[in-house]
């Protein structure tokens, strides 16, 4: 089991999810924005997916962080390392919960920090991002991060998506 | 994450669930024997159940333990406190893998978990939600002196029986 993790960037703090994050998560999963991030869910389903994120940390020693703005302390979304049973390989993922918080580079800042942690502390040799084909913003971000579409990579069987592979850690970014 | 307490009984250790427990856990839930516990489940579904149950320690400050045979270290099942958002109150539950049944392990483990819930966590009451056809669990609930509570609110869409455990003060 890994100790509590806490990553700081210029504008953001990445921390492990806690009970206080659930209402915000449930609100996001009830919104149409969740369609491109695992699907919309009622509150009971959202509890299960939220608890899954929390338990994933215990089982794997890594997982999703809640991304929080340093200035207001407001939670903005999630970013992290995800590898549930049934997934072909380990993922670097990101989601900004509200359209109001998009377009400010938060996802990019958080994803870069999480990827450094994944390749550095966790020592992964590769990472993919699974992205819904209609999620053009995420595709653009993946490309800005240097990830490339990998048409040969297997997809999670329950979530057909595009697979973007990140540059291996030894390649200068 | 809250440190998960280790409980020791005559024959059992109750400790934090870990990744190695997932294999026997998933094997149990893949079998028909899990029909009263919401199964059968495939590995993906089992993973989500397992991770979700473990998360309670972080989200609620109480949760489930893996049950281990003190002598052999073998994994025997799970017991502990379940309280997802959609449960009206905290539940004491138990699940044993097939090989561990019929030896009183569930009784021994559930007693220890209930003792911790009442004496350490300071909980005032506990229920067990049991499928009406789950005769073994009903028998165990009765051995634990839990009684049907027809007035208790049930989890939504769950036609289970609600057994209420004796209040902590009546057990002292």
Coordinates of C-alpha atoms in Angstrom, one line a residue:
Chain A
X1 CA 0.0 0.0 0.0
X2 CA 1.3 3.4 -0.9
X3 CA 1.3 6.4 1.4
X4 CA -0.9 9.4 0.8
X5 CA 0.3 11.1 -2.3
X6 CA 0.3 14.8 -2.9
X7 CA 1.6 16.5 -6.1
X8 CA 2.0 20.2 -6.4
X9 CA 2.2 22.1 -9.7
X10 CA 2.3 25.8 -10.3
X11 CA -1.4 26.3 -10.0
X12 CA -2.7 22.9 -8.8
X13 CA -2.7 20.4 -6.0
X14 CA -3.3 16.7 -6.9
X15 CA -4.5 14.7 -3.9
X16 CA -6.2 11.4 -3.2
X17 CA -10.0 11.4 -3.3
X18 CA -11.8 11.6 0.0
X19 CA -15.4 11.5 1.3
X20 CA -15.7 15.3 0.9
X21 CA -15.3 14.9 -2.9
X22 CA -18.3 12.6 -3.4
X23 CA -21.0 15.2 -3.9
X24 CA -19.0 17.0 -6.6
X25 CA -18.3 13.7 -8.3
X26 CA -22.0 12.7 -8.1
X27 CA -22.9 16.1 -9.6
X28 CA -20.4 15.5 -12.5
X29 CA -21.7 12.0 -13.2
X30 CA -25.2 13.3 -13.3
X31 CA -24.2 15.8 -16.0
X32 CA -24.1 15.2 -19.8
X33 CA -20.3 15.9 -19.6
X34 CA -19.9 12.5 -18.1
X35 CA -21.0 10.8 -21.4
X36 CA -17.4 11.0 -22.6
X37 CA -16.0 10.0 -19.2
X38 CA -17.3 6.6 -18.4
X39 CA -21.0 7.5 -18.9
X40 CA -23.7 9.3 -16.9
X41 CA -24.7 7.7 -13.5
X42 CA -27.3 8.1 -10.9
X43 CA -26.1 8.9 -7.3
X44 CA -26.0 5.2 -6.3
X45 CA -24.0 4.3 -9.3
X46 CA -21.8 7.3 -8.7
X47 CA -21.1 6.1 -5.2
X48 CA -19.8 2.8 -6.6
X49 CA -17.6 4.4 -9.2
X50 CA -16.3 6.9 -6.6
X51 CA -15.6 4.1 -4.1
X52 CA -13.9 2.2 -6.9
X53 CA -11.5 5.0 -7.4
X54 CA -10.7 5.1 -3.7
X55 CA -10.3 1.3 -3.4
X56 CA -8.2 1.2 -6.5
X57 CA -5.5 3.2 -4.6
X58 CA -5.5 0.6 -1.8
X59 CA -5.2 -2.3 -4.2
X60 CA -2.8 -0.9 -6.8
X61 CA -0.9 1.7 -4.8
X62 CA -1.9 4.3 -7.5
X63 CA -5.1 5.8 -8.8
X64 CA -7.0 8.9 -9.6
X65 CA -6.1 12.2 -8.0
X66 CA -8.6 15.0 -7.4
X67 CA -7.2 18.1 -9.0
X68 CA -7.7 21.2 -6.9
X69 CA -7.0 24.8 -7.6
X70 CA -4.4 26.3 -5.3
X71 CA -6.0 29.7 -5.0
X72 CA -9.6 28.8 -4.1
X73 CA -9.1 25.2 -3.1
X74 CA -11.9 24.2 -5.4
X75 CA -11.8 20.8 -7.0
X76 CA -11.7 20.9 -10.8
X77 CA -11.6 17.3 -11.9
X78 CA -9.5 14.2 -11.8
X79 CA -6.3 13.0 -13.2
X80 CA -4.3 9.9 -12.6
X81 CA -3.2 6.4 -13.1
X82 CA -5.9 3.8 -13.7
X83 CA -5.7 0.0 -14.0
X84 CA -8.8 -1.8 -13.0
X85 CA -9.3 -5.5 -13.7
X86 CA -10.2 -6.1 -17.3
X87 CA -8.1 -3.3 -18.8
X88 CA -5.4 -4.4 -21.2
X89 CA -2.9 -1.9 -19.9
X90 CA -2.3 1.0 -17.5
X91 CA -3.9 4.3 -18.3
X92 CA -3.1 8.0 -17.7
X93 CA -6.5 9.7 -17.6
X94 CA -7.9 13.2 -17.0
X95 CA -11.3 14.8 -16.7
X96 CA -12.3 18.4 -16.0
X97 CA -15.7 18.4 -14.4
X98 CA -17.1 21.7 -15.5
X99 CA -17.0 23.5 -18.9
X100 CA -16.3 26.7 -16.9
X101 CA -12.9 25.3 -15.9
X102 CA -11.9 24.3 -19.4
X103 CA -9.6 26.2 -21.7
X104 CA -7.2 27.2 -18.9
X105 CA -4.7 24.5 -19.3
X106 CA -5.6 22.8 -16.0
X107 CA -5.9 19.3 -17.6
X108 CA -2.6 19.7 -19.3
X109 CA -0.8 20.9 -16.2
X110 CA -2.3 18.1 -14.1
X111 CA -1.6 15.4 -16.8
X112 CA 2.0 16.4 -17.2
X113 CA 2.6 16.2 -13.4
X114 CA 0.8 12.9 -13.2
X115 CA 2.8 11.5 -16.1
X116 CA 6.1 12.6 -14.5
X117 CA 4.9 10.8 -11.3
X118 CA 3.9 7.7 -13.4
X119 CA 7.2 7.4 -15.2
X120 CA 9.3 8.6 -12.3
X121 CA 7.9 7.3 -9.0
X122 CA 5.9 4.4 -10.4
X123 CA 8.5 3.5 -13.0
X124 CA 6.0 2.6 -15.7
X125 CA 7.7 2.0 -19.1
X126 CA 4.6 3.0 -21.1
X127 CA 1.2 4.6 -20.6
X128 CA -1.9 5.0 -22.8
X129 CA -4.9 7.3 -22.6
X130 CA -8.3 5.8 -23.6
X131 CA -10.4 8.5 -25.2
X132 CA -13.9 8.5 -26.6
X133 CA -13.7 9.2 -30.4
X134 CA -16.0 12.2 -30.1
X135 CA -14.0 13.8 -27.3
X136 CA -12.1 16.2 -29.5
X137 CA -10.7 18.3 -26.6
X138 CA -9.1 15.3 -24.9
X139 CA -7.7 14.1 -28.3
X140 CA -6.1 17.5 -28.7
X141 CA -4.7 17.5 -25.3
X142 CA -3.2 14.0 -25.8
X143 CA -1.5 15.2 -29.0
X144 CA -0.2 18.3 -27.2
X145 CA 1.3 15.9 -24.6
X146 CA 3.1 14.1 -27.4
X147 CA 0.8 11.0 -27.3
X148 CA 0.0 9.3 -30.6
X149 CA -2.9 7.3 -31.7
X150 CA -2.0 3.6 -31.5
X151 CA -4.5 1.7 -33.6
X152 CA -3.0 -1.7 -32.8
X153 CA -3.3 -1.4 -29.0
X154 CA -6.1 -3.4 -27.4
X155 CA -9.1 -1.5 -26.0
X156 CA -11.0 -2.1 -22.7
X157 CA -13.7 -4.5 -23.9
X158 CA -16.6 -2.6 -22.3
X159 CA -15.5 0.9 -23.5
X160 CA -14.6 1.1 -27.2
X161 CA -12.3 4.1 -27.6
X162 CA -9.2 5.5 -29.2
X163 CA -6.0 4.5 -27.6
X164 CA -3.3 7.2 -27.4
X165 CA 0.1 6.1 -26.4
X166 CA 2.4 8.5 -24.5
X167 CA 6.1 8.9 -25.4
X168 CA 8.2 6.5 -23.5
X169 CA 9.9 8.1 -20.5
X170 CA 13.4 7.9 -22.0
X171 CA 12.3 10.1 -24.9
X172 CA 13.0 13.8 -24.1
X173 CA 9.7 15.7 -23.8
Chain B
X1 CA -6.5 5.9 4.3
X2 CA -7.5 4.9 7.8
X3 CA -5.3 2.3 9.2
X4 CA -7.3 -0.9 9.2
X5 CA -7.3 -2.5 12.6
X6 CA -6.2 -6.1 12.9
X7 CA -8.6 -8.3 14.9
X8 CA -7.6 -11.7 16.3
X9 CA -10.0 -14.4 17.4
X10 CA -9.4 -18.0 18.5
X11 CA -8.9 -19.3 14.9
X12 CA -9.0 -16.2 12.7
X13 CA -7.2 -13.0 11.8
X14 CA -9.3 -10.1 10.4
X15 CA -7.0 -7.8 8.5
X16 CA -7.0 -5.2 5.7
X17 CA -8.0 -6.6 2.3
X18 CA -5.2 -6.7 -0.2
X19 CA -4.6 -7.4 -3.9
X20 CA -3.7 -11.1 -3.3
X21 CA -7.2 -11.6 -1.8
X22 CA -8.8 -10.7 -5.1
X23 CA -8.1 -14.1 -6.8
X24 CA -10.0 -16.3 -4.3
X25 CA -12.6 -13.5 -3.9
X26 CA -13.2 -13.4 -7.7
X27 CA -13.3 -17.2 -7.9
X28 CA -16.0 -17.3 -5.3
X29 CA -18.1 -14.6 -7.0
X30 CA -17.6 -16.4 -10.4
X31 CA -19.4 -19.5 -8.9
X32 CA -23.1 -20.2 -8.5
X33 CA -22.6 -20.2 -4.7
X34 CA -22.4 -16.4 -4.8
X35 CA -26.1 -16.2 -5.9
X36 CA -27.2 -14.8 -2.6
X37 CA -24.4 -12.2 -2.4
X38 CA -25.3 -10.5 -5.7
X39 CA -23.4 -13.0 -7.9
X40 CA -22.3 -14.6 -10.1
X41 CA -20.0 -11.8 -11.2
X42 CA -17.3 -11.8 -13.8
X43 CA -13.8 -10.6 -12.9
X44 CA -14.5 -7.0 -13.9
X45 CA -17.6 -6.8 -11.7
X46 CA -15.8 -8.6 -8.9
X47 CA -13.0 -6.1 -9.0
X48 CA -15.4 -3.2 -8.7
X49 CA -17.2 -4.9 -5.7
X50 CA -13.9 -5.6 -4.0
X51 CA -12.5 -2.1 -4.5
X52 CA -15.8 -0.5 -3.5
X53 CA -16.0 -2.4 -0.2
X54 CA -12.4 -1.6 0.7
X55 CA -13.0 2.1 0.0
X56 CA -15.3 2.3 3.1
X57 CA -12.3 2.6 5.4
X58 CA -11.3 5.8 3.7
X59 CA -14.8 7.2 3.1
X60 CA -16.5 6.1 6.4
X61 CA -13.7 5.2 8.8
X62 CA -15.0 1.6 9.0
X63 CA -15.2 -1.1 6.5
X64 CA -14.5 -4.7 5.6
X65 CA -11.8 -7.1 6.7
X66 CA -10.4 -10.1 4.9
X67 CA -10.7 -13.2 7.0
X68 CA -7.5 -15.3 7.3
X69 CA -7.0 -18.7 8.9
X70 CA -4.6 -18.1 11.8
X71 CA -3.0 -21.5 11.4
X72 CA -2.4 -21.6 7.7
X73 CA -2.8 -18.0 6.6
X74 CA -5.3 -19.1 4.0
X75 CA -7.9 -16.6 2.8
X76 CA -11.4 -17.5 4.0
X77 CA -13.6 -14.6 3.0
X78 CA -14.8 -11.2 4.0
X79 CA -16.7 -9.7 6.9
X80 CA -17.3 -6.2 8.1
X81 CA -19.3 -3.0 7.7
X82 CA -20.9 -2.0 4.5
X83 CA -22.4 1.5 4.1
X84 CA -22.6 2.8 0.6
X85 CA -24.5 6.0 0.0
X86 CA -27.6 4.0 -1.0
X87 CA -27.8 2.0 2.2
X88 CA -30.1 3.6 4.8
X89 CA -27.7 2.5 7.6
X90 CA -24.5 0.5 8.2
X91 CA -24.7 -3.2 7.6
X92 CA -22.7 -6.1 9.1
X93 CA -22.1 -8.5 6.3
X94 CA -20.1 -11.7 5.7
X95 CA -19.1 -13.9 2.8
X96 CA -17.1 -17.1 3.0
X97 CA -15.5 -18.9 0.1
X98 CA -16.8 -22.3 -0.4
X99 CA -13.9 -24.2 1.2
X100 CA -14.3 -22.3 4.5
X101 CA -18.0 -23.0 5.0
X102 CA -19.5 -25.2 7.8
X103 CA -16.8 -24.6 10.4
X104 CA -18.3 -21.6 12.3
X105 CA -15.8 -19.2 10.8
X106 CA -18.4 -16.7 9.7
X107 CA -19.9 -16.6 13.1
X108 CA -16.5 -16.2 14.8
X109 CA -15.5 -13.4 12.3
X110 CA -18.8 -11.6 12.4
X111 CA -18.8 -11.5 16.2
X112 CA -15.4 -9.9 16.2
X113 CA -16.4 -7.4 13.6
X114 CA -19.6 -6.5 15.5
X115 CA -17.6 -6.2 18.7
X116 CA -15.2 -3.7 17.0
X117 CA -18.2 -1.8 15.5
X118 CA -19.9 -1.4 18.9
X119 CA -16.9 -1.2 21.3
X120 CA -14.3 0.7 19.3
X121 CA -16.2 2.5 16.6
X122 CA -19.0 3.4 18.9
X123 CA -21.8 2.4 16.6
X124 CA -25.3 2.2 18.2
X125 CA -27.0 -0.3 16.0
X126 CA -26.3 -2.7 13.0
X127 CA -28.4 -4.5 10.5
X128 CA -27.7 -7.4 8.2
X129 CA -29.4 -7.4 4.7
X130 CA -30.0 -11.0 3.7
X131 CA -31.6 -12.5 0.6
X132 CA -34.8 -14.3 1.6
X133 CA -33.5 -17.6 0.1
X134 CA -30.1 -17.4 1.9
X135 CA -30.9 -19.9 4.6
X136 CA -27.4 -20.2 5.9
X137 CA -27.0 -16.5 6.4
X138 CA -30.4 -16.3 8.1
X139 CA -29.3 -19.1 10.5
X140 CA -26.1 -17.2 11.2
X141 CA -28.0 -14.0 11.8
X142 CA -30.2 -15.8 14.3
X143 CA -27.2 -17.3 16.0
X144 CA -25.8 -13.8 16.4
X145 CA -29.1 -12.9 18.1
X146 CA -30.2 -10.6 15.3
X147 CA -33.9 -10.5 14.7
X148 CA -36.1 -9.6 11.7
X149 CA -36.9 -5.9 11.7
X150 CA -39.9 -5.5 9.3
X151 CA -40.1 -1.8 9.9
X152 CA -36.5 -1.0 8.9
X153 CA -35.9 0.9 5.7
X154 CA -34.3 -1.3 3.0
X155 CA -31.8 -0.4 0.4
X156 CA -33.7 0.8 -2.7
X157 CA -34.7 -2.0 -5.2
X158 CA -33.4 -4.7 -2.8
X159 CA -36.0 -7.2 -1.7
X160 CA -33.8 -8.4 1.2
X161 CA -34.8 -9.3 4.7
X162 CA -33.5 -6.9 7.4
X163 CA -32.1 -8.5 10.5
X164 CA -31.3 -6.1 13.4
X165 CA -28.5 -7.0 15.7
X166 CA -28.9 -6.6 19.5
X167 CA -28.0 -3.2 20.8
X168 CA -24.5 -2.9 22.2
X169 CA -25.7 -2.4 25.8
X170 CA -27.6 -5.7 25.8
X171 CA -24.4 -7.5 24.9
X172 CA -22.3 -6.2 27.7

